[in-house]
mmCIF file of C-alpha atoms in Angstrom:
data_model
loop_
_atom_site.group_PDB
_atom_site.id
_atom_site.type_symbol
_atom_site.label_atom_id
_atom_site.label_comp_id
_atom_site.label_asym_id
_atom_site.label_seq_id
_atom_site.Cartn_x
_atom_site.Cartn_y
_atom_site.Cartn_z
ATOM 1 C CA MET A 1 -5.979 18.285 5.941
ATOM 2 C CA THR A 2 -3.225 21.353 5.968
ATOM 3 C CA ALA A 3 -0.268 20.411 4.085
ATOM 4 C CA ARG A 4 3.142 19.822 5.599
ATOM 5 C CA CYS A 5 5.159 22.757 6.329
ATOM 6 C CA VAL A 6 8.695 22.918 5.849
ATOM 7 C CA LEU A 7 11.027 25.940 6.976
ATOM 8 C CA VAL A 8 14.197 26.443 5.257
ATOM 9 C CA ILE A 9 16.695 28.480 6.632
ATOM 10 C CA ASN A 10 19.024 28.913 3.965
ATOM 11 C CA GLY A 11 22.507 30.298 3.681
ATOM 12 C CA GLY A 12 23.594 29.391 0.251
ATOM 13 C CA GLN A 13 23.685 25.687 0.070
ATOM 14 C CA VAL A 14 20.113 24.943 -0.439
ATOM 15 C CA VAL A 15 19.000 25.833 -4.048
ATOM 16 C CA ASP A 16 15.946 26.678 -5.706
ATOM 17 C CA GLU A 17 16.090 22.700 -7.300
ATOM 18 C CA THR A 18 15.556 21.489 -3.890
ATOM 19 C CA ILE A 19 12.697 23.965 -3.023
ATOM 20 C CA GLU A 20 10.999 22.636 -5.855
ATOM 21 C CA ARG A 21 11.334 19.086 -5.217
ATOM 22 C CA LEU A 22 10.390 19.607 -1.622
ATOM 23 C CA LYS A 23 6.986 21.140 -2.906
ATOM 24 C CA GLU A 24 6.449 18.607 -5.775
ATOM 25 C CA ARG A 25 7.231 15.327 -4.052
ATOM 26 C CA LEU A 26 6.258 16.130 -0.361
ATOM 27 C CA GLY A 27 3.105 18.560 -1.431
ATOM 28 C CA ALA A 28 4.675 20.823 1.109
ATOM 29 C CA GLU A 29 4.196 24.467 1.673
ATOM 30 C CA VAL A 30 7.749 25.618 2.044
ATOM 31 C CA LEU A 31 8.827 28.859 3.792
ATOM 32 C CA ILE A 32 12.327 30.171 3.163
ATOM 33 C CA GLU A 33 14.265 32.660 5.300
ATOM 34 C CA HIS A 34 17.875 33.714 4.964
ATOM 35 C CA GLN A 35 19.161 34.688 8.264
ATOM 36 C CA ALA A 36 18.913 33.095 11.939
ATOM 37 C CA ARG A 37 17.110 35.803 13.527
ATOM 38 C CA SER A 38 14.157 35.922 11.007
ATOM 39 C CA GLY A 39 14.396 32.100 10.597
ATOM 40 C CA MET A 40 13.949 31.609 14.572
ATOM 41 C CA GLN A 41 11.135 33.894 14.616
ATOM 42 C CA ARG A 42 9.379 32.199 11.571
ATOM 43 C CA ALA A 43 9.904 28.968 13.361
ATOM 44 C CA ALA A 44 8.438 30.000 16.491
ATOM 45 C CA GLU A 45 5.351 31.490 14.414
ATOM 46 C CA VAL A 46 4.330 28.832 12.255
ATOM 47 C CA LEU A 47 5.537 25.427 14.243
ATOM 48 C CA PRO A 48 6.929 23.809 10.812
ATOM 49 C CA ASP A 49 6.897 20.138 10.389
ATOM 50 C CA LEU A 50 10.283 20.257 9.665
ATOM 51 C CA ILE A 51 13.258 22.733 9.285
ATOM 52 C CA LEU A 52 15.746 22.478 6.858
ATOM 53 C CA LEU A 53 18.979 24.330 8.339
ATOM 54 C CA ASP A 54 21.928 25.298 6.247
ATOM 55 C CA THR A 55 24.807 26.044 9.072
ATOM 56 C CA SER A 56 26.588 28.777 6.693
ATOM 57 C CA LEU A 57 24.446 31.775 7.761
ATOM 58 C CA SER A 58 25.586 35.195 7.300
ATOM 59 C CA ASP A 59 24.611 36.663 10.885
ATOM 60 C CA GLN A 60 25.115 33.475 12.996
ATOM 61 C CA ASP A 61 26.485 29.982 13.326
ATOM 62 C CA GLY A 62 24.066 27.796 12.185
ATOM 63 C CA CYS A 63 24.835 25.184 14.792
ATOM 64 C CA ARG A 64 24.000 27.845 17.660
ATOM 65 C CA LEU A 65 20.724 28.377 15.978
ATOM 66 C CA CYS A 66 20.060 24.427 15.978
ATOM 67 C CA ASP A 67 20.903 24.674 19.809
ATOM 68 C CA GLN A 68 18.514 27.610 20.367
ATOM 69 C CA ILE A 69 15.833 25.761 18.346
ATOM 70 C CA LEU A 70 16.262 22.505 20.571
ATOM 71 C CA GLU A 71 15.982 24.511 23.798
ATOM 72 C CA THR A 72 12.727 26.236 22.621
ATOM 73 C CA PRO A 73 9.682 24.650 24.202
ATOM 74 C CA GLU A 74 7.527 24.987 21.592
ATOM 75 C CA LEU A 75 10.122 23.903 18.773
ATOM 76 C CA LYS A 76 12.018 21.254 20.738
ATOM 77 C CA ARG A 77 10.004 18.492 19.218
ATOM 78 C CA THR A 78 10.483 19.829 15.705
ATOM 79 C CA PRO A 79 12.672 17.747 13.453
ATOM 80 C CA MET A 80 15.828 19.245 11.820
ATOM 81 C CA VAL A 81 18.041 18.336 8.656
ATOM 82 C CA LEU A 82 21.334 19.889 9.459
ATOM 83 C CA ILE A 83 23.560 20.803 6.436
ATOM 84 C CA VAL A 84 27.254 21.211 7.440
ATOM 85 C CA SER A 85 30.211 22.319 5.656
ATOM 86 C CA ASN A 86 33.626 20.524 5.487
ATOM 87 C CA ARG A 87 35.453 23.841 6.389
ATOM 88 C CA GLU A 88 33.679 24.643 9.545
ATOM 89 C CA PRO A 89 34.528 22.911 12.518
ATOM 90 C CA PRO A 90 31.441 23.594 14.809
ATOM 91 C CA ASP A 91 31.040 21.509 17.896
ATOM 92 C CA LEU A 92 28.495 19.028 17.225
ATOM 93 C CA GLU A 93 28.317 16.721 20.267
ATOM 94 C CA LYS A 94 25.165 18.109 21.742
ATOM 95 C CA ILE A 95 23.422 18.110 18.292
ATOM 96 C CA LYS A 96 24.663 14.707 17.512
ATOM 97 C CA LYS A 97 23.082 13.608 20.800
ATOM 98 C CA SER A 98 19.157 14.719 19.430
ATOM 99 C CA PRO A 99 17.441 12.032 17.909
ATOM 100 C CA LEU A 100 15.554 14.765 16.208
ATOM 101 C CA VAL A 101 18.281 16.170 13.859
ATOM 102 C CA VAL A 102 19.887 14.458 11.013
ATOM 103 C CA LEU A 103 23.288 15.840 10.047
ATOM 104 C CA VAL A 104 24.261 16.027 6.396
ATOM 105 C CA GLN A 105 27.547 16.865 4.529
ATOM 106 C CA ALA A 106 27.608 19.563 1.962
ATOM 107 C CA PRO A 107 27.890 19.114 -1.154
ATOM 108 C CA ILE A 108 24.709 17.200 -1.456
ATOM 109 C CA SER A 109 22.426 16.450 -4.382
ATOM 110 C CA SER A 110 19.009 18.046 -4.236
ATOM 111 C CA ILE A 111 17.327 14.539 -4.773
ATOM 112 C CA GLU A 112 19.519 12.753 -1.848
ATOM 113 C CA LEU A 113 18.369 15.900 0.378
ATOM 114 C CA VAL A 114 14.692 15.819 -0.477
ATOM 115 C CA THR A 115 14.794 11.918 0.008
ATOM 116 C CA ILE A 116 16.180 12.619 3.767
ATOM 117 C CA CYS A 117 13.579 15.133 4.161
ATOM 118 C CA GLU A 118 10.883 12.619 3.268
ATOM 119 C CA ARG A 119 12.428 9.901 5.402
ATOM 120 C CA VAL A 120 12.427 12.400 8.451
ATOM 121 C CA LEU A 121 8.891 13.669 7.778
ATOM 122 C CA GLY A 122 7.614 10.361 7.888
ATOM 123 C CA ASN A 123 3.791 9.339 7.597
ATOM 124 C CA PRO A 124 2.480 11.421 4.963
ATOM 125 C CA GLU A 125 -1.177 10.517 6.481
ATOM 126 C CA LYS A 126 -0.318 12.170 9.855
ATOM 127 C CA PRO A 127 -1.684 15.563 10.369
ATOM 128 C CA SER A 128 0.352 18.809 10.249
ATOM 129 C CA ARG A 129 1.949 20.100 13.466
ATOM 130 C CA HIS A 130 -0.411 22.843 12.927
ATOM 131 C CA HIS A 131 -3.061 20.634 14.326
ATOM 132 C CA GLN A 132 -1.014 18.173 16.621
ATOM 133 C CA PRO A 133 2.607 18.129 17.358
ATOM 134 C CA ALA A 134 4.361 14.817 17.588
ATOM 135 C CA LYS A 135 7.469 13.508 16.951
ATOM 136 C CA THR A 136 8.200 12.079 13.281
ATOM 137 C CA SER A 137 9.978 9.256 14.515
ATOM 138 C CA GLU A 138 6.671 7.566 15.851
ATOM 139 C CA VAL A 139 3.536 7.392 14.340
ATOM 140 C CA ASP A 140 0.009 5.906 15.207
ATOM 141 C CA THR A 141 -1.138 4.023 12.257
ATOM 142 C CA ILE A 142 -0.496 0.268 12.592
ATOM 143 C CA ASN A 143 -4.039 0.334 14.277
ATOM 144 C CA ALA A 144 -5.657 0.895 10.893
ATOM 145 C CA ASP A 145 -8.633 -0.993 12.063
ATOM 146 C CA PRO A 146 -10.953 1.742 13.868
ATOM 147 C CA ASN A 147 -12.561 -1.550 15.505
ATOM 148 C CA GLU A 148 -9.343 -2.691 17.052
ATOM 149 C CA ALA A 149 -9.341 -1.224 20.646
ATOM 150 C CA GLY A 150 -6.423 0.841 21.704
ATOM 151 C CA SER A 151 -3.299 2.024 19.958
ATOM 152 C CA ARG A 152 0.457 0.988 19.400
ATOM 153 C CA LYS A 153 3.118 3.308 18.685
ATOM 154 C CA VAL A 154 5.179 2.082 15.650
ATOM 155 C CA LYS A 155 8.563 3.631 14.344
ATOM 156 C CA PHE A 156 8.508 4.867 10.675
ATOM 157 C CA ALA A 157 11.441 3.182 8.797
ATOM 158 C CA MET A 158 11.170 3.201 5.006
ATOM 159 C CA ARG A 159 9.360 5.058 2.210
ATOM 160 C CA GLY A 160 9.612 4.832 -1.417
ATOM 161 C CA TYR A 161 7.826 4.918 -5.130
ATOM 162 C CA LEU A 162 6.640 1.607 -6.914
ATOM 163 C CA ASP A 163 7.739 2.884 -10.181
ATOM 164 C CA MET A 164 11.284 3.143 -8.634
ATOM 165 C CA VAL A 165 11.076 0.183 -6.284
ATOM 166 C CA SER A 166 8.466 -2.662 -6.964
ATOM 167 C CA THR A 167 6.430 -4.760 -4.397
ATOM 168 C CA GLY A 168 8.162 -7.882 -4.958
ATOM 169 C CA GLU A 169 11.849 -5.983 -4.279
ATOM 170 C CA VAL A 170 10.495 -4.400 -1.137
ATOM 171 C CA LEU A 171 9.287 -7.702 0.209
ATOM 172 C CA GLN A 172 12.576 -9.468 -0.559
ATOM 173 C CA LEU A 173 14.272 -6.690 1.323
ATOM 174 C CA LEU A 174 12.134 -7.023 4.348
ATOM 175 C CA LYS A 175 12.484 -11.107 4.212
ATOM 176 C CA HIS A 176 16.317 -10.780 3.872
ATOM 177 C CA LYS A 177 16.323 -8.488 6.784
ATOM 178 C CA ALA A 178 14.065 -10.665 8.800
ATOM 179 C CA HIS A 179 12.136 -7.210 9.609
ATOM 180 C CA SER A 180 8.853 -7.316 11.595
ATOM 181 C CA GLY A 181 6.024 -4.274 11.046
ATOM 182 C CA LEU A 182 3.594 -2.933 8.729
ATOM 183 C CA LEU A 183 4.353 -2.502 5.082
ATOM 184 C CA ARG A 184 1.510 -0.078 3.818
ATOM 185 C CA ILE A 185 1.305 0.038 -0.239
ATOM 186 C CA THR A 186 -1.156 2.753 -1.903
ATOM 187 C CA ALA A 187 -1.886 2.781 -5.643
ATOM 188 C CA GLY A 188 -4.604 5.309 -6.564
ATOM 189 C CA SER A 189 -7.623 4.591 -4.520
ATOM 190 C CA ASN A 190 -6.055 1.005 -3.338
ATOM 191 C CA ARG A 191 -4.493 0.619 -0.018
ATOM 192 C CA LEU A 192 -3.207 -2.645 1.035
ATOM 193 C CA ASP A 193 -1.689 -3.270 4.696
ATOM 194 C CA VAL A 194 0.941 -6.047 4.900
ATOM 195 C CA PHE A 195 1.772 -7.288 8.006
ATOM 196 C CA ILE A 196 5.282 -8.758 8.324
ATOM 197 C CA ASN A 197 6.642 -11.060 11.128
ATOM 198 C CA LYS A 198 10.355 -11.631 11.012
ATOM 199 C CA GLY A 199 10.530 -11.623 7.310
ATOM 200 C CA ASP A 200 7.499 -13.665 6.788
ATOM 201 C CA ILE A 201 4.067 -12.728 5.775
ATOM 202 C CA ALA A 202 1.689 -12.881 8.655
ATOM 203 C CA PHE A 203 -1.461 -11.205 7.311
ATOM 204 C CA ALA A 204 -2.539 -8.806 4.706
ATOM 205 C CA ARG A 205 -5.646 -6.547 4.382
ATOM 206 C CA SER A 206 -7.096 -4.310 1.826
ATOM 207 C CA HIS A 207 -9.092 -1.109 2.556
ATOM 208 C CA SER A 208 -11.030 -1.632 -0.663
ATOM 209 C CA LYS A 209 -14.772 -2.505 -0.887
ATOM 210 C CA ASP A 210 -13.942 -4.368 -4.073
ATOM 211 C CA ALA A 211 -15.936 -7.765 -3.748
ATOM 212 C CA GLU A 212 -13.290 -9.850 -5.397
ATOM 213 C CA PHE A 213 -11.213 -9.469 -2.182
ATOM 214 C CA LEU A 214 -13.619 -9.924 0.493
ATOM 215 C CA LEU A 215 -13.221 -12.651 2.850
ATOM 216 C CA GLY A 216 -16.560 -13.895 1.849
ATOM 217 C CA ARG A 217 -15.602 -14.666 -1.830
ATOM 218 C CA PHE A 218 -12.948 -16.851 -0.883
ATOM 219 C CA LEU A 219 -15.004 -18.829 1.659
ATOM 220 C CA VAL A 220 -17.730 -19.437 -1.137
ATOM 221 C CA GLU A 221 -15.088 -20.287 -3.869
ATOM 222 C CA ALA A 222 -13.630 -22.954 -1.517
ATOM 223 C CA GLY A 223 -16.954 -24.395 -0.783
ATOM 224 C CA ALA A 224 -16.905 -23.718 2.983
ATOM 225 C CA LEU A 225 -19.768 -21.422 2.840
ATOM 226 C CA GLN A 226 -23.005 -21.202 0.331
ATOM 227 C CA PRO A 227 -23.953 -17.787 -1.417
ATOM 228 C CA GLU A 228 -27.087 -17.363 0.346
ATOM 229 C CA ASP A 229 -25.724 -18.054 4.058
ATOM 230 C CA LEU A 230 -23.182 -15.326 3.446
ATOM 231 C CA ASP A 231 -25.576 -13.112 2.327
ATOM 232 C CA ASN A 232 -27.898 -13.767 5.080
ATOM 233 C CA VAL A 233 -25.372 -13.156 7.601
ATOM 234 C CA LEU A 234 -24.356 -9.869 5.800
ATOM 235 C CA SER A 235 -27.831 -8.567 5.941
ATOM 236 C CA GLN A 236 -28.301 -9.150 9.702
ATOM 237 C CA GLU A 237 -27.828 -6.435 12.138
ATOM 238 C CA THR A 238 -24.891 -7.589 14.688
ATOM 239 C CA ASP A 239 -22.170 -6.168 16.609
ATOM 240 C CA ASN A 240 -19.754 -4.238 14.696
ATOM 241 C CA GLN A 241 -16.996 -5.178 16.772
ATOM 242 C CA LEU A 242 -17.261 -8.574 15.597
ATOM 243 C CA LEU A 243 -15.367 -9.389 12.155
ATOM 244 C CA ILE A 244 -17.540 -11.423 9.545
ATOM 245 C CA GLY A 245 -15.285 -14.411 9.983
ATOM 246 C CA GLU A 246 -15.599 -14.697 13.566
ATOM 247 C CA ARG A 247 -19.493 -14.174 13.294
ATOM 248 C CA LEU A 248 -19.446 -17.012 10.681
ATOM 249 C CA VAL A 249 -17.536 -19.433 13.128
ATOM 250 C CA GLN A 250 -19.707 -18.566 16.011
ATOM 251 C CA ARG A 251 -22.875 -19.373 14.166
ATOM 252 C CA GLY A 252 -21.467 -22.579 12.887
ATOM 253 C CA HIS A 253 -21.360 -21.628 9.502
ATOM 254 C CA ILE A 254 -17.585 -22.153 9.061
ATOM 255 C CA THR A 255 -14.969 -24.032 11.099
ATOM 256 C CA ARG A 256 -11.884 -22.389 12.479
ATOM 257 C CA ARG A 257 -9.629 -24.052 10.125
ATOM 258 C CA GLN A 258 -12.061 -23.074 7.174
ATOM 259 C CA LEU A 259 -11.389 -19.443 8.017
ATOM 260 C CA ASN A 260 -7.642 -19.645 8.429
ATOM 261 C CA GLN A 261 -7.513 -21.209 5.055
ATOM 262 C CA ALA A 262 -9.657 -18.389 3.451
ATOM 263 C CA ILE A 263 -7.509 -15.821 5.145
ATOM 264 C CA ARG A 264 -4.475 -17.315 3.611
ATOM 265 C CA ASN A 265 -6.217 -17.484 0.175
ATOM 266 C CA GLN A 266 -7.368 -13.731 0.721
ATOM 267 C CA THR A 267 -3.693 -12.657 1.702
ATOM 268 C CA GLU A 268 -1.840 -14.184 -1.089
ATOM 269 C CA ALA A 269 -4.431 -13.095 -3.587
ATOM 270 C CA LEU A 270 -4.219 -9.421 -2.145
ATOM 271 C CA ILE A 271 -0.236 -9.383 -2.674
ATOM 272 C CA TYR A 272 -0.630 -11.030 -6.304
ATOM 273 C CA GLU A 273 -2.536 -7.918 -7.198
ATOM 274 C CA SER A 274 -0.349 -5.705 -5.440
ATOM 275 C CA LEU A 275 2.665 -7.069 -7.683
ATOM 276 C CA ARG A 276 0.799 -5.651 -10.811
ATOM 277 C CA TRP A 277 0.615 -2.072 -9.493
ATOM 278 C CA GLN A 278 3.465 -0.097 -11.419
ATOM 279 C CA GLU A 279 2.741 3.227 -9.700
ATOM 280 C CA GLY A 280 1.870 4.378 -6.169
ATOM 281 C CA GLU A 281 4.076 4.498 -3.041
ATOM 282 C CA PHE A 282 4.963 2.230 -0.267
ATOM 283 C CA LEU A 283 5.840 2.793 3.584
ATOM 284 C CA PHE A 284 7.194 0.475 6.175
ATOM 285 C CA PHE A 285 6.862 0.804 9.851
ATOM 286 C CA VAL A 286 8.730 -1.212 12.256
ATOM 287 C CA THR A 287 7.265 -2.986 15.284
ATOM 288 C CA SER A 288 7.074 -6.198 17.037
ATOM 289 C CA GLN A 289 3.149 -5.488 18.309
ATOM 290 C CA MET A 290 0.591 -6.574 15.970
ATOM 291 C CA PRO A 291 -3.303 -6.426 15.953
ATOM 292 C CA ARG A 292 -5.130 -9.113 17.655
ATOM 293 C CA GLU A 293 -6.415 -10.596 14.068
ATOM 294 C CA VAL A 294 -2.966 -10.894 13.060
ATOM 295 C CA LYS A 295 -1.470 -12.586 16.062
ATOM 296 C CA GLU A 296 -4.532 -15.145 15.689
ATOM 297 C CA VAL A 297 -3.895 -16.228 12.162
ATOM 298 C CA ALA A 298 -0.030 -15.747 12.093
ATOM 299 C CA LEU A 299 -0.011 -17.138 8.278
ATOM 300 C CA GLY A 300 3.783 -17.311 8.127
ATOM 301 C CA LEU A 301 3.730 -17.183 4.462
ATOM 302 C CA SER A 302 7.389 -17.634 2.610
ATOM 303 C CA VAL A 303 7.808 -14.180 0.774
ATOM 304 C CA ASP A 304 9.724 -16.492 -1.851
ATOM 305 C CA LYS A 305 7.013 -18.747 -2.542
ATOM 306 C CA VAL A 306 4.256 -15.882 -2.825
ATOM 307 C CA LEU A 307 6.456 -13.999 -5.119
ATOM 308 C CA MET A 308 7.014 -16.954 -7.253
ATOM 309 C CA GLU A 309 3.350 -17.620 -7.893
ATOM 310 C CA GLY A 310 2.634 -14.057 -7.735
ATOM 311 C CA PHE A 311 5.156 -13.208 -10.695
ATOM 312 C CA GLN A 312 3.889 -16.038 -12.635
ATOM 313 C CA ARG A 313 0.458 -14.661 -12.472
ATOM 314 C CA VAL A 314 1.793 -11.147 -13.530
ATOM 315 C CA TYR A 315 3.176 -12.528 -16.804
ATOM 316 C CA GLU A 316 -0.008 -14.476 -17.501
ATOM 317 C CA TRP A 317 -1.953 -11.242 -17.024
ATOM 318 C CA SER A 318 0.102 -9.774 -19.371
ATOM 319 C CA MET A 319 -0.852 -12.279 -22.075
ATOM 320 C CA ILE A 320 -4.604 -12.119 -21.100
ATOM 321 C CA GLU A 321 -4.760 -8.232 -21.348
ATOM 322 C CA ASP A 322 -3.376 -8.593 -24.744
ATOM 323 C CA GLU A 323 -6.449 -10.392 -25.517
ATOM 324 C CA ILE A 324 -8.955 -8.933 -23.498
ATOM 325 C CA LYS A 325 -8.195 -5.596 -23.164
ATOM 326 C CA ASN A 326 -11.317 -4.286 -21.477
ATOM 327 C CA LEU A 327 -13.363 -6.037 -18.506
ATOM 328 C CA ASP A 328 -16.390 -4.573 -20.544
ATOM 329 C CA THR A 329 -15.868 -6.639 -23.483
ATOM 330 C CA VAL A 330 -18.789 -8.892 -24.368
ATOM 331 C CA LEU A 331 -18.122 -12.573 -25.445
ATOM 332 C CA THR A 332 -20.323 -14.861 -27.345
ATOM 333 C CA PRO A 333 -20.455 -18.579 -28.063
ATOM 334 C CA ALA A 334 -18.490 -19.299 -31.224
ATOM 335 C CA PRO A 335 -20.859 -19.741 -34.388
ATOM 336 C CA GLU A 336 -19.341 -22.789 -35.164
ATOM 337 C CA ILE A 337 -19.340 -24.192 -31.606
ATOM 338 C CA GLN A 338 -20.273 -27.546 -32.745
ATOM 339 C CA ASN A 339 -17.080 -28.081 -34.262
ATOM 340 C CA VAL A 340 -15.187 -27.756 -30.852
ATOM 341 C CA ARG A 341 -17.245 -30.148 -28.851
ATOM 342 C CA ASP A 342 -14.324 -32.575 -28.157
ATOM 343 C CA GLN A 343 -12.737 -29.375 -26.697
ATOM 344 C CA ILE A 344 -15.809 -28.562 -24.796
ATOM 345 C CA GLU A 345 -15.956 -32.101 -23.179
ATOM 346 C CA ALA A 346 -12.557 -31.776 -22.096
ATOM 347 C CA LEU A 347 -13.272 -28.827 -19.951
ATOM 348 C CA SER A 348 -13.073 -28.938 -16.148
ATOM 349 C CA PRO A 349 -16.514 -28.485 -14.135
ATOM 350 C CA PRO A 350 -15.102 -24.885 -13.132
ATOM 351 C CA GLU A 351 -14.594 -23.823 -16.776
ATOM 352 C CA ARG A 352 -17.872 -25.433 -17.956
ATOM 353 C CA SER A 353 -19.571 -22.974 -15.409
ATOM 354 C CA ILE A 354 -17.826 -20.125 -16.619
ATOM 355 C CA LEU A 355 -18.663 -21.133 -20.219
ATOM 356 C CA ALA A 356 -22.547 -21.330 -19.090
ATOM 357 C CA LEU A 357 -22.185 -17.508 -18.097
ATOM 358 C CA VAL A 358 -21.163 -16.841 -21.799
ATOM 359 C CA ASP A 359 -24.466 -15.593 -23.485
ATOM 360 C CA GLY A 360 -23.172 -12.854 -26.128
ATOM 361 C CA TYR A 361 -24.877 -10.171 -23.432
ATOM 362 C CA ARG A 362 -22.878 -10.346 -20.475
ATOM 363 C CA SER A 363 -19.606 -8.387 -20.367
ATOM 364 C CA VAL A 364 -16.362 -9.888 -18.651
ATOM 365 C CA ARG A 365 -17.080 -7.683 -15.710
ATOM 366 C CA GLU A 366 -20.779 -9.176 -15.241
ATOM 367 C CA ILE A 367 -19.127 -12.667 -15.286
ATOM 368 C CA ILE A 368 -16.594 -12.066 -12.778
ATOM 369 C CA ARG A 369 -19.374 -10.720 -10.470
ATOM 370 C CA ILE A 370 -22.178 -13.507 -10.922
ATOM 371 C CA SER A 371 -19.414 -16.553 -10.465
ATOM 372 C CA ARG A 372 -17.865 -14.815 -7.744
ATOM 373 C CA ARG A 373 -14.762 -16.094 -8.333
ATOM 374 C CA SER A 374 -11.307 -14.096 -8.906
ATOM 375 C CA SER A 375 -10.811 -11.901 -11.871
ATOM 376 C CA PHE A 376 -7.544 -13.762 -12.584
ATOM 377 C CA ASP A 377 -9.608 -17.118 -12.640
ATOM 378 C CA VAL A 378 -12.216 -16.020 -14.896
ATOM 379 C CA CYS A 379 -10.083 -14.263 -16.979
ATOM 380 C CA SER A 380 -7.552 -17.013 -17.344
ATOM 381 C CA THR A 381 -10.552 -19.485 -18.199
ATOM 382 C CA LEU A 382 -11.900 -17.066 -20.808
ATOM 383 C CA PHE A 383 -8.443 -16.707 -22.432
ATOM 384 C CA ARG A 384 -8.660 -20.291 -22.902
ATOM 385 C CA LEU A 385 -12.017 -20.659 -24.187
ATOM 386 C CA LEU A 386 -10.948 -18.013 -26.657
ATOM 387 C CA SER A 387 -7.839 -19.789 -27.623
ATOM 388 C CA TYR A 388 -9.738 -23.043 -28.255
ATOM 389 C CA ASN A 389 -12.358 -20.856 -30.556
ATOM 390 C CA ILE A 390 -15.354 -22.063 -28.177
ATOM 391 C CA ILE A 391 -16.198 -18.575 -27.695
ATOM 392 C CA VAL A 392 -15.283 -15.130 -29.713
ATOM 393 C CA LYS A 393 -15.587 -11.513 -28.820
ATOM 394 C CA ARG A 394 -18.932 -9.938 -29.990
ATOM 395 C CA PRO A 395 -18.696 -7.007 -32.156
ATOM 396 C CA PRO A 396 -20.059 -3.597 -30.931
ATOM 397 C CA LEU A 397 -24.027 -3.692 -31.269
ATOM 398 C CA GLU A 398 -23.793 -0.859 -33.934
ATOM 399 C CA MET A 399 -21.507 -3.232 -36.236
ATOM 400 C CA LEU A 400 -24.092 -6.143 -35.938
ATOM 401 C CA PRO A 401 -26.378 -6.723 -39.051
#
């Protein structure tokens, strides 16, 4: 994908620091012109995704140049950030009426200016204008599922970084404002779409193929479906337009109520997991139109309740990770296991099923996979078994006698 192109027409207000931040934070190709005439020529040649224009130009009033750009057919849909000075009294009425022009008052810090440019550029996944001219105020991204027919226009509203604003804080803001739309969270190769309806969580879906977060696991864990039935349905050729949950309902393997409960559990688990992401970014797109599967389920989960449970899990994860630092750790029954018979008899059936998988050869990762339970549930159980001295960590093979 071609990098975004930002044309800076600079009369003095835009400093080198801003240019470097544009390159670093937006990954943009930044072109620089210092006069109106050359700036106009370059804009017509390259069709930039954004024009950052300082009105204090030497050869022409910057506001007149802005009017020229708005009147040029091939540039009339190009968004602009216009820096105006307190000293100049230009007629800005026409410019103010344009939805593609954002006015900022000088002086302005480079951080503020780059943040404004980020907001105007919008969806980073959208192709550059070198491929497809488009308004930056509208993106075609809510239809993330290729199986969903048609497309819906949505408006880009907000973008930020998880190391500055956490997932929990974003969800609380959307709840407080009672917004509706799509919250997209990315961290490395992970991507999560959370659909918000009037401040409540309506649905969430992951674009990861991690088996832990696939719908089938939640159905098996709840006892609504046998593992072999799930494997049988997945292995059969079928119409790809039909989602796995719908296929299971149609074939009588599960009820609609069981499907909806599994989707609720899946959505909660995905959000709990995203609360642990400390690096990445989020984007929010405003829309009242939702994909079909979101409308059908319409979970209406309370943000406050989900976050309360999620933050508790994050805290427990921190303790678990202090003890089990690596999912490749191998655990083994304790040598003196006969001394903890009372603790073993007090275990619940799910805890006993996890204990049965601890054999001195399987890693924590393998136990999670075989059990078809969540990594949190399995690691929580293993953490307790370690605390009770029922199991211990096996030393590396080269250290064994």
